[in-house]
Amino acid sequence: MRYADLHLHTYHSDGTRSPREVIDVAREHGIEIVAISDHDNIAAFFEIKSHADERGVTLIPAIELSCGFEGVDVHVLAYAFDATDERIEERLRGFRESRHRRGFAMVDRLRSLGYDITTQRVDELAAGGAMGRPHVARALVEKGYVSSVAEAFDTLIGVGKPGYVEKERFRIDEAVALIRSAGGVTSIAHPSHYPNHFELVPRLLDHGLDGIEVFHPDVPDEDRERYTNLARFRNCMVTGGSDDHGKVKTTETLGTVKVPENLIGAILERM
Ligand code: AMP
Ligand code: FE
Ligand code: FE
Ligand code: ZN
């Protein structure tokens, strides 16, 4: 039996690990099926495909998309689509550009509040990938304004805090249609994160989402049981992953979630 981690971030979005490190650390934990699901970026797949092959790791094309649904920010994981699909790449490029503008707008706002961080530094931390709030948070930590990325979110850049700026989001129907048309499937990321999620998740399934991420560090046992039952009842798949971001978050989670391959046949059969 092989094991999978289907939710991982690298420095191509807001994680700190390289794609190579993700593959190697996953392998050390006995994980042989990996999906690197950077926000709005599939660069890691192309960068590391041949290394994954050499290490005997099955690498699944993946992304995590920020979608808007009934005013809620819902993260959608997409898997096993055609990674060379031009429409996906074009759409992702647009999102990365708007993330960049938004990151700079957050720096401007923070500077006007007296926090002396620079767009140059945030740009460097994003390293050409999908810029996100964690990059702004790291710039604030470096300058000593906060003691951790988590504190930056709690006090300055979380939703409703003074340095927060909205970001562009996919409409859920567009995201589902785009991924489907490129041969892929979608899953609702970390369902327990959303307000009123027990009501929200079934409605998301009505919009064509193919699965629910029931194995995730932030999904407690009772939610996992409930969503596993819902998936069975609705005839959709279950997925799971560690959502590791490396050193951005207080704990590195790579290795803590291992999904048996027999549960993710719907993804593997598309490979
Ligand atoms: P963004 O997509 O730019 O709005 O940033 C959201 C990202 O920030 C999420 O994908 C998480 O990786 C990260 N994040 C959210 N809350 C926290 C937190 N409290 N501490 C560290 N990282 C966080
Ligand atoms: Fe993230
Ligand atoms: Fe997420
Ligand atoms: Zn994630």
Short mmCIF file of N, CA, C and O and ligand atoms in Angstrom, two decimals, residues 7 9 14 37 39 64-66 74-77 189-190 193-194 213 216 243 245 249, ligand 3:
data_model
loop_
_atom_site.label_atom_id
_atom_site.label_comp_id
_atom_site.label_asym_id
_atom_site.label_seq_id
_atom_site.Cartn_x
_atom_site.Cartn_y
_atom_site.Cartn_z
N HIS A 7 -1.60 17.83 -0.38
CA HIS A 7 -1.77 19.27 -0.10
C HIS A 7 -0.45 19.80 0.48
O HIS A 7 -0.18 19.66 1.67
N HIS A 9 2.77 23.03 -0.02
CA HIS A 9 3.17 24.32 -0.60
C HIS A 9 4.69 24.43 -0.67
O HIS A 9 5.40 23.84 0.14
N ASP A 14 3.36 30.39 -0.99
CA ASP A 14 3.72 30.95 0.31
C ASP A 14 4.41 29.97 1.26
O ASP A 14 4.50 30.23 2.46
N SER A 37 0.45 21.55 -4.16
CA SER A 37 -0.74 22.37 -4.46
C SER A 37 -0.48 23.82 -4.10
O SER A 37 -1.11 24.37 -3.20
N HIS A 39 -0.60 27.84 -4.21
CA HIS A 39 -1.65 28.80 -4.56
C HIS A 39 -1.35 29.35 -5.95
O HIS A 39 -0.26 29.91 -6.19
N GLU A 64 -4.00 25.01 -5.58
CA GLU A 64 -5.04 25.43 -4.63
C GLU A 64 -5.54 26.79 -5.10
O GLU A 64 -4.75 27.73 -5.25
N LEU A 65 -6.85 26.85 -5.37
CA LEU A 65 -7.45 28.08 -5.90
C LEU A 65 -8.30 28.75 -4.85
O LEU A 65 -9.11 28.10 -4.18
N SER A 66 -8.14 30.08 -4.69
CA SER A 66 -8.99 30.83 -3.76
C SER A 66 -10.25 31.22 -4.51
O SER A 66 -10.19 31.95 -5.49
N VAL A 74 -13.43 30.32 -0.14
CA VAL A 74 -13.33 28.86 -0.12
C VAL A 74 -12.13 28.42 -0.94
O VAL A 74 -11.96 28.88 -2.08
N HIS A 75 -11.29 27.58 -0.38
CA HIS A 75 -10.13 27.08 -1.13
C HIS A 75 -10.49 25.77 -1.83
O HIS A 75 -11.01 24.85 -1.21
N VAL A 76 -10.19 25.73 -3.11
CA VAL A 76 -10.50 24.55 -3.92
C VAL A 76 -9.19 23.94 -4.40
O VAL A 76 -8.36 24.61 -4.99
N LEU A 77 -9.02 22.67 -4.12
CA LEU A 77 -7.85 21.94 -4.60
C LEU A 77 -8.20 21.30 -5.94
O LEU A 77 -9.29 20.75 -6.10
N ALA A 189 -10.96 22.16 0.04
CA ALA A 189 -9.84 22.15 0.99
C ALA A 189 -10.32 22.43 2.41
O ALA A 189 -11.29 23.16 2.62
N HIS A 190 -9.64 21.85 3.39
CA HIS A 190 -9.87 22.08 4.83
C HIS A 190 -11.28 22.58 5.15
O HIS A 190 -11.46 23.74 5.56
N HIS A 193 -12.54 24.98 8.06
CA HIS A 193 -12.15 26.39 8.17
C HIS A 193 -13.32 27.36 7.96
O HIS A 193 -13.23 28.51 8.39
N TYR A 194 -14.37 26.94 7.27
CA TYR A 194 -15.36 27.91 6.80
C TYR A 194 -16.49 28.10 7.81
O TYR A 194 -16.91 27.14 8.45
N GLU A 213 -11.72 17.35 1.38
CA GLU A 213 -10.43 17.06 2.02
C GLU A 213 -10.69 16.70 3.50
O GLU A 213 -10.65 17.56 4.38
N HIS A 216 -6.80 16.41 7.12
CA HIS A 216 -6.08 17.70 7.13
C HIS A 216 -5.83 18.03 8.59
O HIS A 216 -6.70 17.76 9.44
N ASP A 243 -0.97 20.16 4.13
CA ASP A 243 -0.97 21.62 3.98
C ASP A 243 0.32 22.23 4.53
O ASP A 243 0.32 23.33 5.09
N HIS A 245 3.61 24.23 4.89
CA HIS A 245 4.16 25.46 4.31
C HIS A 245 5.63 25.62 4.72
O HIS A 245 6.18 26.71 4.61
N LYS A 249 4.60 28.53 9.02
CA LYS A 249 3.66 28.28 10.11
C LYS A 249 4.42 27.77 11.33
O LYS A 249 5.58 27.36 11.23
FE FE B 3 -5.90 26.72 1.99
#
